[in-house]
Structure formats: C-alpha cells, structure tokens
Short mmCIF file of C-alpha atoms and ligand atoms in Angstrom, two decimals:
data_model
loop_
_atom_site.label_atom_id
_atom_site.label_comp_id
_atom_site.label_asym_id
_atom_site.label_seq_id
_atom_site.Cartn_x
_atom_site.Cartn_y
_atom_site.Cartn_z
CA MET A 1 84.04 -85.15 65.12
CA HIS A 2 80.38 -83.78 65.41
CA ILE A 3 80.12 -80.90 67.97
CA ASP A 4 77.35 -78.78 69.02
CA GLY A 5 77.18 -75.72 71.12
CA ALA A 6 74.54 -72.87 72.32
CA CYS A 7 74.59 -69.52 73.57
CA HIS A 8 74.27 -68.88 77.39
CA CYS A 9 70.29 -68.17 76.99
CA GLY A 10 69.86 -70.91 74.52
CA LEU A 11 68.10 -68.94 71.80
CA ILE A 12 71.10 -69.79 69.67
CA SER A 13 72.33 -73.35 68.91
CA PHE A 14 74.53 -75.20 66.12
CA THR A 15 76.05 -78.34 65.16
CA ALA A 16 79.08 -78.63 63.48
CA LEU A 17 81.72 -81.45 62.19
CA ILE A 18 85.18 -80.16 63.06
CA ASP A 19 88.80 -81.73 62.84
CA PRO A 20 89.69 -81.87 66.72
CA SER A 21 93.15 -81.30 65.62
CA ARG A 22 92.34 -77.85 64.32
CA VAL A 23 91.63 -76.23 67.51
CA MET A 24 93.58 -72.91 68.18
CA VAL A 25 94.23 -70.12 70.59
CA CYS A 26 94.46 -66.52 69.22
CA HIS A 27 96.01 -64.04 71.54
CA CYS A 28 95.48 -61.09 69.01
CA THR A 29 94.08 -57.94 70.74
CA ASP A 30 90.98 -57.89 68.80
CA CYS A 31 90.15 -61.49 70.30
CA GLN A 32 90.90 -60.19 73.58
CA VAL A 33 88.38 -57.36 73.33
CA LEU A 34 85.79 -59.13 71.12
CA SER A 35 86.04 -62.26 73.58
CA GLY A 36 86.26 -60.16 76.86
CA SER A 37 88.87 -62.58 77.80
CA PRO A 38 92.67 -63.09 77.93
CA PHE A 39 92.69 -64.96 74.81
CA ARG A 40 90.33 -66.71 72.34
CA ALA A 41 90.00 -70.22 71.64
CA VAL A 42 88.47 -71.58 68.54
CA VAL A 43 88.09 -74.38 66.26
CA ALA A 44 87.18 -73.99 62.16
CA ALA A 45 84.59 -76.09 60.45
CA PRO A 46 83.51 -76.03 56.73
CA ILE A 47 80.36 -74.48 55.74
CA GLY A 48 78.76 -77.54 54.52
CA GLY A 49 78.82 -79.53 58.36
CA PHE A 50 77.50 -76.24 60.16
CA ALA A 51 74.00 -75.78 60.78
CA VAL A 52 72.82 -72.88 63.05
CA ARG A 53 69.01 -72.69 64.68
CA GLY A 54 68.03 -69.36 65.86
CA ALA A 55 68.47 -65.84 64.25
CA PRO A 56 71.89 -64.95 65.53
CA LYS A 57 73.27 -61.07 64.93
CA ALA A 58 76.92 -60.29 63.38
CA TYR A 59 79.10 -57.51 64.16
CA ILE A 60 81.26 -56.74 60.78
CA LYS A 61 85.00 -56.19 62.14
CA VAL A 62 87.43 -54.36 59.50
CA ALA A 63 90.74 -55.34 59.67
CA GLN A 64 93.60 -52.94 58.63
CA SER A 65 93.84 -54.82 55.51
CA GLY A 66 90.39 -53.92 54.70
CA ASN A 67 89.42 -57.72 55.13
CA ARG A 68 85.63 -57.93 56.70
CA ARG A 69 84.64 -60.69 59.20
CA ALA A 70 81.30 -61.34 60.48
CA GLN A 71 81.38 -61.89 64.40
CA VAL A 72 78.11 -63.73 65.04
CA PHE A 73 76.74 -63.57 68.52
CA CYS A 74 73.40 -64.16 70.09
CA PRO A 75 71.16 -60.99 70.11
CA GLU A 76 69.72 -61.53 73.75
CA CYS A 77 72.65 -62.70 75.78
CA GLY A 78 75.43 -61.55 73.66
CA THR A 79 77.43 -64.81 73.76
CA PRO A 80 80.12 -64.95 71.07
CA LEU A 81 79.34 -67.88 68.59
CA TYR A 82 81.37 -67.97 65.68
CA ALA A 83 83.13 -65.56 62.81
CA THR A 84 82.57 -66.07 59.01
CA ALA A 85 82.72 -64.21 55.99
CA PRO A 86 80.06 -61.89 55.57
CA GLU A 87 79.12 -63.00 51.95
CA ASN A 88 79.81 -66.14 50.37
CA ALA A 89 81.08 -68.21 53.49
CA THR A 90 83.09 -71.60 53.08
CA SER A 91 83.92 -72.09 56.88
CA VAL A 92 82.99 -70.81 60.06
CA VAL A 93 85.56 -70.30 62.99
CA ILE A 94 83.46 -71.56 66.14
CA ARG A 95 84.19 -70.05 69.55
CA LEU A 96 85.22 -72.87 71.67
CA GLY A 97 83.46 -71.50 74.85
CA CYS A 98 80.02 -71.98 73.63
CA VAL A 99 80.91 -75.51 72.72
CA ALA A 100 79.41 -78.49 74.47
CA GLN A 101 82.82 -80.81 73.80
CA ARG A 102 85.32 -77.88 74.72
CA ALA A 103 86.72 -80.03 77.64
CA GLN A 104 88.16 -82.50 75.06
CA LEU A 105 89.29 -79.70 72.65
CA GLY A 106 92.77 -78.81 73.79
CA PRO A 107 94.58 -76.17 71.45
CA ALA A 108 97.23 -77.46 69.07
CA VAL A 109 98.61 -73.92 68.26
CA GLN A 110 98.61 -70.55 69.51
CA ILE A 111 98.70 -67.29 67.11
CA TRP A 112 99.64 -63.91 67.76
CA GLN A 113 101.67 -64.70 70.66
CA HIS A 114 103.44 -61.38 70.42
CA SER A 115 100.18 -59.78 72.19
CA ALA A 116 99.82 -62.46 74.47
CA LEU A 117 99.22 -61.21 77.98
CA PRO A 118 102.45 -61.50 79.93
CA TRP A 119 101.09 -63.27 83.28
CA LEU A 120 99.62 -66.10 81.35
CA PRO A 121 102.28 -68.48 81.79
CA GLU A 122 102.30 -67.80 85.65
CA MET A 123 98.72 -69.16 85.78
CA GLN A 124 99.67 -72.65 87.02
CA SER A 125 101.25 -70.85 90.38
CA VAL A 126 98.12 -68.67 91.00
CA PRO A 127 96.33 -69.87 94.21
CA SER A 128 93.16 -71.75 93.35
CA SER A 129 90.20 -73.17 94.74
CA PRO A 130 87.85 -75.71 92.89
CA GLU A 131 84.78 -73.44 92.79
CA GLN A 132 84.33 -69.82 93.97
CA GLN A 133 85.97 -68.54 97.20
CA LYS A 134 84.33 -66.34 99.92
CA PHE A 135 86.94 -63.64 99.48
CA LEU A 136 86.05 -63.06 95.70
CA PRO A 137 83.51 -61.15 94.30
CA PRO A 138 80.81 -63.06 92.08
CA GLN A 139 81.90 -64.46 89.02
CA GLY A 140 80.44 -63.00 85.80
ZN1 LIG B 1 71.53 -66.16 73.88
ZN1 LIG B 2 92.40 -62.89 66.98
#
C-alpha cells in the first residue's frame, strides 16, 4: 500500500510503500516521552520504497543495549516523523500520526504492554464529544 505523510508545518513530507498488516502500537516509556502521547503507533517500511522531501533533523537515542536509533523529526514544528538506523538503514519506522491514510491503518499488535498506561482500557467509558467542549482547555 502506498502512503504519504507530512509534518504539521509542511516543511517535511514523505512517501512510502508499506504492508498495512504491520501497523504496531508501542507502549514503551521511550515512545511515551518521545511522542508526547500515551503510546505510539508506527508502521515499518523498507528503505527502498521510502522517499523524504525536505531536510529533517535527527535525535540519536541510545538504548541500554547500546543500540542507536535516529529519531527523525521536523526542525521547524517538531513533528515526529520516523525512526531509522543512523547508518546503513534498511528500513524506517514511520510514526502513524503524520500518515495521511492513518484512519485506515489499525494496529495488528501491541508491544511493551507491561508499561502501558493503566487507564487505556477505560477510554471507551470516558465521556466524549465529537469536537472540543466549552469546558475543556484548547487542544494542543
Ligand atoms: Zn514541520
Ligand atoms: Zn516504544
């Protein structure tokens, strides 16, 4: 499946060829912090089918194992875009939030469940509104 995406300000955009059955949610604490969200949804793409336009910036995350991952983001608006190996990358792991087709790309698997936020299963019963409610602060 061909997908495309862009950061919030539009400076960086990309296209990729993905397998829609490989969408994944990660509940690890690094993903919570780096995404600014309760969890991160991603989809992997081989580097051969991936093209990026613009000049994104990368933050190199070093894992306890010593493994280094480039966390690629827009230098202007800060949107997280994808992660990849800092050298000789064979694939990219695209952040689903900046993918145009994200509504069609439900996850097939969740990982790092032991650090998943405990209130996630209760989301269905949280009162909800189709748009912003007057009593809530403006949405970021
Ligand atoms: Zn941007
Ligand atoms: Zn993670």
